[in-house]
Short mmCIF file of C-alpha atoms in Angstrom, two decimals:
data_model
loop_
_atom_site.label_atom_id
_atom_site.label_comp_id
_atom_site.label_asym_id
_atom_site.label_seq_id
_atom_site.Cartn_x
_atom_site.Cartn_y
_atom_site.Cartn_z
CA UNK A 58 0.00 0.00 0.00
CA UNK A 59 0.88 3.57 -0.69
CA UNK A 60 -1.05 6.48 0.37
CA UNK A 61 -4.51 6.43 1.33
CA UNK A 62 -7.57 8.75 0.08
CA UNK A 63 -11.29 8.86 -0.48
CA UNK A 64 -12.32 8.04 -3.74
CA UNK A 65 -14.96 10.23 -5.43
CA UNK A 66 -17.43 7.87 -6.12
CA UNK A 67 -20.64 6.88 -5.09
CA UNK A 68 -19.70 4.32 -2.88
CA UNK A 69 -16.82 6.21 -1.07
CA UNK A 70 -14.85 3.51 -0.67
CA UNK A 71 -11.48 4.08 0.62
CA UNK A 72 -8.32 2.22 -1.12
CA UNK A 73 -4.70 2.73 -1.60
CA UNK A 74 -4.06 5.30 -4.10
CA UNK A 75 -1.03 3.78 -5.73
CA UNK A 76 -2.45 0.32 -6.46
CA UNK A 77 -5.28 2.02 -7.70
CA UNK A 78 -3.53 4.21 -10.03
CA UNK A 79 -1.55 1.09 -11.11
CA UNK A 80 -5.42 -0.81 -11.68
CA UNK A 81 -7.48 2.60 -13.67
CA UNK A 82 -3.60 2.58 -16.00
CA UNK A 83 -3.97 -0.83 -17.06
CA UNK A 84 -8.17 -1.12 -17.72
CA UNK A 85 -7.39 1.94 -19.66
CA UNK A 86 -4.04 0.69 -22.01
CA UNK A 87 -4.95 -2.97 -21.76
CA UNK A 88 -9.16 -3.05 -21.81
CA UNK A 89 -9.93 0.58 -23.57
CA UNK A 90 -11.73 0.72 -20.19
CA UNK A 91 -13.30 4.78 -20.01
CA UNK A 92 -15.65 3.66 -16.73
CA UNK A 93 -13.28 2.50 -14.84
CA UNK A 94 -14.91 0.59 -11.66
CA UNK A 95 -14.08 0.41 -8.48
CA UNK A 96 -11.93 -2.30 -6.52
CA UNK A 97 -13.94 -3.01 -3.82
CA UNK A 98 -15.24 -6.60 -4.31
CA UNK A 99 -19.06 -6.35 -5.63
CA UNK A 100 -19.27 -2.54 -5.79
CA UNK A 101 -19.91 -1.30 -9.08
CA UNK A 102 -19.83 2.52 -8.38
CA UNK A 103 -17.32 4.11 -11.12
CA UNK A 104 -14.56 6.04 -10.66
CA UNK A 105 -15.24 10.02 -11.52
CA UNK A 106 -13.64 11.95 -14.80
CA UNK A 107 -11.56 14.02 -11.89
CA UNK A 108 -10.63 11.33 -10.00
CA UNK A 109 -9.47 9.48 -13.32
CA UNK A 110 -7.14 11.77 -14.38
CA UNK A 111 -5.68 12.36 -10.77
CA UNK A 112 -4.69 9.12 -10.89
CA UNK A 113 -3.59 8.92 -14.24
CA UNK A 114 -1.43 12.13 -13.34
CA UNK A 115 1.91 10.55 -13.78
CA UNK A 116 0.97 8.45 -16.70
CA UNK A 117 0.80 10.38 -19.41
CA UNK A 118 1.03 7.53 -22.13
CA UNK A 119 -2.28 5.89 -20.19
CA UNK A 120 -3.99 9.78 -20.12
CA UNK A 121 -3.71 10.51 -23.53
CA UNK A 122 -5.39 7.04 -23.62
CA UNK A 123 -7.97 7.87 -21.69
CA UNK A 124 -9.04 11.59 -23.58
CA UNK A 125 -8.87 9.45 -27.11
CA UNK A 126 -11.31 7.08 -25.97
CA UNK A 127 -13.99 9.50 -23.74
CA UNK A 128 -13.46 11.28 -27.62
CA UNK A 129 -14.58 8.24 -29.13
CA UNK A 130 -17.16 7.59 -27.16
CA UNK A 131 -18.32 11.41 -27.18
CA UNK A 132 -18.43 11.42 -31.26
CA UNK A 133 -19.10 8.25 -32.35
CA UNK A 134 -18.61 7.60 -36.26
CA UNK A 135 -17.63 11.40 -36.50
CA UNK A 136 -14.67 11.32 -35.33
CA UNK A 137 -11.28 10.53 -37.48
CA UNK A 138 -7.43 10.87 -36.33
CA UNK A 139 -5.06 12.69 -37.89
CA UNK A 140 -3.23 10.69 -40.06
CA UNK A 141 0.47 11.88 -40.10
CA UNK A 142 2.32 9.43 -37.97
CA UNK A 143 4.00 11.50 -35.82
CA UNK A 144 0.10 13.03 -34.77
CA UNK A 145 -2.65 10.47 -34.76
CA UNK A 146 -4.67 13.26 -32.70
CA UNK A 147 -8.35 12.99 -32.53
CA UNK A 148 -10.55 15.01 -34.13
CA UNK A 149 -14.45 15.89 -35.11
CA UNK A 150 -15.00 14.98 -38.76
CA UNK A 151 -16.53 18.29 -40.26
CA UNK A 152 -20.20 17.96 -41.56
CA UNK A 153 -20.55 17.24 -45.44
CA UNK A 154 -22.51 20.19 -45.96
CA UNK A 155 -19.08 22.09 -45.56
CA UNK A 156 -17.60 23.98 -48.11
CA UNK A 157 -14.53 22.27 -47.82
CA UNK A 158 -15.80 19.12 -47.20
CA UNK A 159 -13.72 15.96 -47.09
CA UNK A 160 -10.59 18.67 -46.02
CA UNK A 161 -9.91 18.98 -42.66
CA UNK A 162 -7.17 20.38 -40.46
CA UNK A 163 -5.65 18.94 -37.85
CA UNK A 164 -5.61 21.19 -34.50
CA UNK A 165 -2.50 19.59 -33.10
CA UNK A 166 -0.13 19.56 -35.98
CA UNK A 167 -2.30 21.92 -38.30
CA UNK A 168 -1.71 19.50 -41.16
CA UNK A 169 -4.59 18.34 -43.67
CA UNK A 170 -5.97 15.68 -44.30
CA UNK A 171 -9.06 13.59 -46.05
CA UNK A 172 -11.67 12.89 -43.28
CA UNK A 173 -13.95 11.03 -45.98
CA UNK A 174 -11.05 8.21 -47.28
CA UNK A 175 -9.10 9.55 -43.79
CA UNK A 176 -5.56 9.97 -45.24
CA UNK A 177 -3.66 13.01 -45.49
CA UNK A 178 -5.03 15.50 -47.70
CA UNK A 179 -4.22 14.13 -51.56
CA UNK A 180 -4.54 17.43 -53.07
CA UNK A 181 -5.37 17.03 -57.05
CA UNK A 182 -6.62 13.62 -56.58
CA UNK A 183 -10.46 13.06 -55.83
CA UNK A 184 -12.06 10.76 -53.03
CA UNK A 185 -12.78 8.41 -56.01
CA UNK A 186 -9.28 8.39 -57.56
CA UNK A 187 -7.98 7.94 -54.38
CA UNK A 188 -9.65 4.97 -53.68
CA UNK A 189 -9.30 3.17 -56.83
CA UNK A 190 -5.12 3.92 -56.41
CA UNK A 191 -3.33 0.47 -55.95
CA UNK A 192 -2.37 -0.11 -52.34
CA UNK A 193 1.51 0.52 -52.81
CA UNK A 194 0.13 4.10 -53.99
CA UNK A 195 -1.50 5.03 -51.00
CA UNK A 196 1.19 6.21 -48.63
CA UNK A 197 1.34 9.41 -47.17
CA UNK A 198 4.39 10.26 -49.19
CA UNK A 199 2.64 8.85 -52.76
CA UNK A 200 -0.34 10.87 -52.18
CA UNK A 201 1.53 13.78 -51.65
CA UNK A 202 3.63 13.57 -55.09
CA UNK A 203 -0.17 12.51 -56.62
CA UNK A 204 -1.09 15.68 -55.73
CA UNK A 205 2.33 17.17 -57.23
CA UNK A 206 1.12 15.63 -59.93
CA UNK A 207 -2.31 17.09 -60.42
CA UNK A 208 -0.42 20.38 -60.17
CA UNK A 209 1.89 19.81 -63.12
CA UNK A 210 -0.61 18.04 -65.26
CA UNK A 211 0.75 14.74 -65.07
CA UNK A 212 -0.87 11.74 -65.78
CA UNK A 213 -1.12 7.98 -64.54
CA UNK A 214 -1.05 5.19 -67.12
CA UNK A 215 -4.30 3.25 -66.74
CA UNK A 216 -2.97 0.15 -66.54
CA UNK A 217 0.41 0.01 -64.45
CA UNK A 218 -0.82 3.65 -62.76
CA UNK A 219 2.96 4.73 -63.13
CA UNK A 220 3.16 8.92 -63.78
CA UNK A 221 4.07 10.02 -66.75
CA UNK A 222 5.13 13.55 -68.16
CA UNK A 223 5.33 14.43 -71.96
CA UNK A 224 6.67 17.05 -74.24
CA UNK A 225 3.79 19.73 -73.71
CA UNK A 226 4.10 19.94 -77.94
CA UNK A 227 3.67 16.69 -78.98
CA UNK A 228 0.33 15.25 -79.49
CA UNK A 229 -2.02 13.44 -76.86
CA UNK A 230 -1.17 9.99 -77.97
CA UNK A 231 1.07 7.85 -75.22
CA UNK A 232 2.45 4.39 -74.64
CA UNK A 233 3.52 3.30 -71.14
CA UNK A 234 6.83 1.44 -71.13
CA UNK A 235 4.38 -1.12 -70.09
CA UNK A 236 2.90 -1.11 -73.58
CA UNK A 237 -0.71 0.32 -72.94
CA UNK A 238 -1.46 3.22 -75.55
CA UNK A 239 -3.56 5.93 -73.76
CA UNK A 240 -4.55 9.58 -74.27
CA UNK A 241 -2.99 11.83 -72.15
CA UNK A 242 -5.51 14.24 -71.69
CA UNK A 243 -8.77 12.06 -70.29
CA UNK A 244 -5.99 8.73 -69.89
CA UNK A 245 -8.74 6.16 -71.38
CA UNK A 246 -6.76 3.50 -72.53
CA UNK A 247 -6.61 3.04 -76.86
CA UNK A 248 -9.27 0.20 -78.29
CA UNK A 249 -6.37 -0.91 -80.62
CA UNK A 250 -3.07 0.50 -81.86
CA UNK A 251 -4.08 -0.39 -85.34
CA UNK A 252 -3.75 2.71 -87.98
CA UNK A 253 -6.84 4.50 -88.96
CA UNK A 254 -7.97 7.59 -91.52
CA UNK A 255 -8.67 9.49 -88.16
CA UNK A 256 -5.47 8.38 -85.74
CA UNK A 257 -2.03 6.90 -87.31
CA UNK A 258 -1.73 5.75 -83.21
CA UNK A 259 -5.22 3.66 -83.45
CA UNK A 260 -8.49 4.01 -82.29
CA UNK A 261 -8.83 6.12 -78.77
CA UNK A 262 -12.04 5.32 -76.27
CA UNK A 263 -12.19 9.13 -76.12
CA UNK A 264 -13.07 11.79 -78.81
CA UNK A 265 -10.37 14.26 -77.33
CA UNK A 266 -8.43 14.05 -80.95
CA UNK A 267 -4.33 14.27 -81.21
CA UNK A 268 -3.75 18.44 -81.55
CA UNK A 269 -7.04 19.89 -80.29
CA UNK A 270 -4.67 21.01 -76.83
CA UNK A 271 -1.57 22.38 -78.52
CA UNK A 272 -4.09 23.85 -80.93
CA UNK A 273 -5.91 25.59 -78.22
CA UNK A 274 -2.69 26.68 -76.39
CA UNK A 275 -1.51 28.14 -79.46
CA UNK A 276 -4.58 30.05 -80.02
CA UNK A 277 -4.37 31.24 -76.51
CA UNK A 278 -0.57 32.40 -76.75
CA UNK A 279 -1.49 34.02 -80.34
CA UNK A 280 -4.21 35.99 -78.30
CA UNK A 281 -1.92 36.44 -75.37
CA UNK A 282 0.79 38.32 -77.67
CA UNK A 283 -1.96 40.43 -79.69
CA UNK A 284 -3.36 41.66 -76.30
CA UNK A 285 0.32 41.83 -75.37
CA UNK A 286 1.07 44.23 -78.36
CA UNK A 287 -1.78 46.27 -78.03
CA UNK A 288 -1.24 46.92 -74.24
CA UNK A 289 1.94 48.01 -75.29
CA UNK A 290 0.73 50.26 -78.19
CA UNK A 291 -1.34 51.64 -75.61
CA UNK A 292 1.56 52.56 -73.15
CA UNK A 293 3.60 54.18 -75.65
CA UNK A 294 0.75 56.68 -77.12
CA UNK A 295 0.44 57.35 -73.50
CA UNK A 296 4.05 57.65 -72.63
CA UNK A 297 4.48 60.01 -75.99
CA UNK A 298 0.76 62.27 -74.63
CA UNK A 299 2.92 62.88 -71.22
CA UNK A 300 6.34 63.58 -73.15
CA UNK A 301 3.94 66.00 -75.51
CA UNK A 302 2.76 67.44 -71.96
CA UNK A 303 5.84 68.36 -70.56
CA UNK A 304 6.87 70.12 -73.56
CA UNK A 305 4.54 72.67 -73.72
CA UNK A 306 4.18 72.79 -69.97
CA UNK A 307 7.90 74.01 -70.25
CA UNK A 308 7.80 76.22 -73.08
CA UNK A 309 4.44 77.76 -70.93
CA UNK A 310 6.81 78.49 -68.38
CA UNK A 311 9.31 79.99 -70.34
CA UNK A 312 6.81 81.90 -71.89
CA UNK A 313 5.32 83.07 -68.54
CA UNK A 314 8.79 83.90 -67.06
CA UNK A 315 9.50 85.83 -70.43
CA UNK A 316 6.51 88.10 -69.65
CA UNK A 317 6.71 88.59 -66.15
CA UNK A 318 10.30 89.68 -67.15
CA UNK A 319 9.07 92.31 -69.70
CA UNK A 320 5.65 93.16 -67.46
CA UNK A 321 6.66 92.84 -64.34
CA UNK A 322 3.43 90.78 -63.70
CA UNK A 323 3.40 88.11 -60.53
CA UNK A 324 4.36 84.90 -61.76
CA UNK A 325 1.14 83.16 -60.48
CA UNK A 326 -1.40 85.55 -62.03
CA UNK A 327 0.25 85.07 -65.62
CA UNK A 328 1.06 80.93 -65.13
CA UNK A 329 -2.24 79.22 -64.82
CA UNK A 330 -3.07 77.06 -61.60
CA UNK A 331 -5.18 74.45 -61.32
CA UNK A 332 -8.33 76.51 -59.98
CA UNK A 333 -8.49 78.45 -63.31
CA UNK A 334 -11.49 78.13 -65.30
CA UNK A 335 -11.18 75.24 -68.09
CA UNK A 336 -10.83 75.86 -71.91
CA UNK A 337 -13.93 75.42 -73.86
CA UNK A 338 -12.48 74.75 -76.97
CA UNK A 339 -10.11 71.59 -75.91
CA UNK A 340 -9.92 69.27 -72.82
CA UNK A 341 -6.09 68.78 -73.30
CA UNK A 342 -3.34 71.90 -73.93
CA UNK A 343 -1.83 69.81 -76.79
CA UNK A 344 -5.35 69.72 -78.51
CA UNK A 345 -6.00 73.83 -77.52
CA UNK A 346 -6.25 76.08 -80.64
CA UNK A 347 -4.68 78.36 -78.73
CA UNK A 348 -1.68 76.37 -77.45
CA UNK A 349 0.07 78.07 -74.73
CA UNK A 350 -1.32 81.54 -74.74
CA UNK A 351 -4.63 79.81 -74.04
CA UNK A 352 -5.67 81.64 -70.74
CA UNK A 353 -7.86 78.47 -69.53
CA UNK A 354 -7.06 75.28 -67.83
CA UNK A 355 -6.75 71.96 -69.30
CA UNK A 356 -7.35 68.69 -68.28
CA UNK A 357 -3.50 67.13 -68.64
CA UNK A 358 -2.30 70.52 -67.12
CA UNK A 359 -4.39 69.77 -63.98
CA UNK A 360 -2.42 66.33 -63.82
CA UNK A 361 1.05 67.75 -64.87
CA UNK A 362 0.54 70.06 -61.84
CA UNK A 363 -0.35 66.88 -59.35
CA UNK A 364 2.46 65.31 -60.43
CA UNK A 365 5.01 68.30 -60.12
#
């Protein structure tokens, strides 16, 4: 015997509390025991939550134990551990009708991870892929680079599910080193490898055809470079309006010194500032009939004066 205390249970029996710590550890570890009851010959009073973990103080490994399964019993089917091996924490499977729905984060390593096939998270692969994956695909570390894969646009042969990569020019036709012909952009696997007026490679399962992506992806770049070329069109006549600005903005001011020189008129009240009334005949100075003896504001003036 050890030291002695009431135990906080019904029956308030009294009983060593080292033996007893040494009894709730093992019908925890050994029986996945979470009403633990107590020793006294034909009592059946349990021991309390509290009491449980006072006793279970020093033994963490039988603790942690205890939480996981009073979470079990707590959640039922809705609850899933983490999968990352260095984690296996507990935790509430998220309700379907979330938007992110199978994801789910772990809140003791933050990692993610599928709570419907209840792996970590295989990113680019669906629930269904996943499942129909060999078994030497399904590690941790394959889903990971099947998700990699997703990313890049790889695909899997459909027969020996090896990844393959191709030459983003070529056309959709493959053949695995295994020797199964496939199309690379929906991977069914070819009827026959048989020439035909349609495909030199055989007859596909699919009606993706050989060139309709590089077709496509050269239409796109062709549109990319004419937008390309006519955004820069546009900065040029833009950069050549502000050079135009500047110009006249400085021969305005030479102009204004010139007569303040000769007139001895204020500076200000010859060179026009922003508050002055706009021109009527043209929104910009370079488009004024009047140039820069126009007495009114402009438009590109009012900006050449932010900037300056």
């Amino acid at each position: 015997g050890g030291d002695w205390g009431e135990v906080e249970a019904a029956c308030g029996h009294m009983c060593c509390f080292a033996c007893v710590a040494t009894f709730v550890g093992h019908g925890v570890l050994d029986d996945g025991k979470v009403e633990i009851e107590c020793v006294e010959i034909g009592c059946s009073a349990v021991f309390s939550e509290a009491n449980v973990e006072r006793l279970l103080a020093d033994n963490e490994k039988a603790l942690e134990r205890y939480h996981r399964l009073q979470a079990e019993r707590l959640m039922g089917d809705r609850l899933v551990f983490c999968p990352q091996a260095t984690c296996r924490s507990p935790l509430e499977k998220p309700d379907a009708s979330d938007p992110d729905y199978p994801k789910a984060q772990c809140p003791a390593c933050m990692k993610t991870m599928c709570a419907e096939c209840k792996v970590v998270w295989h990113s680019g692969t669906t629930c269904e892929q996943y499942q129909k994956l060999p078994t030497h695909l399904k590690a941790p570390e394959d889903v990971e680079l099947l998700g990699l894969a997703g990313r890049e646009g790889w695909r899997q042969c459909p027969r020996c599910q090896i990844l393959i990569s191709r030459n983003p020019d070529g056309c959709t036709f493959m053949k695995c080193r295994c020797g199964a012909p496939f199309c690379y952009t929906c991977g069914e696997e070819y009827v026959h490898e048989s020439s035909t007026a349609e495909n030199d490679h055989g007859k596909p399962r699919c009606q993706c055809g050989l060139w309709k992506e590089v077709e496509a992806r050269g239409a796109a770049e062709v549109a990319a470079a004419a937008a390309a070329g006519a955004a820069g069109r546009e900065a040029g006549d833009a950069r050549r309006a502000r050079e135009e600005v500047e110009r006249m903005m400085q021969e305005r001011i030479y102009w204004t010194r010139l007569v303040q020189g000769r007139k001895g008129t204020p500076f200000r009240k010859v060179f026009r500032q922003p508050d002055t009334a706009p021109c009527r005949k043209s929104d910009t100075l370079a488009g004024c009939p009047y140039g820069r003896r126009c007495f009114n504001m402009h438009r590109d003036e009012i900006l050449w004066h932010q900037a300056n």
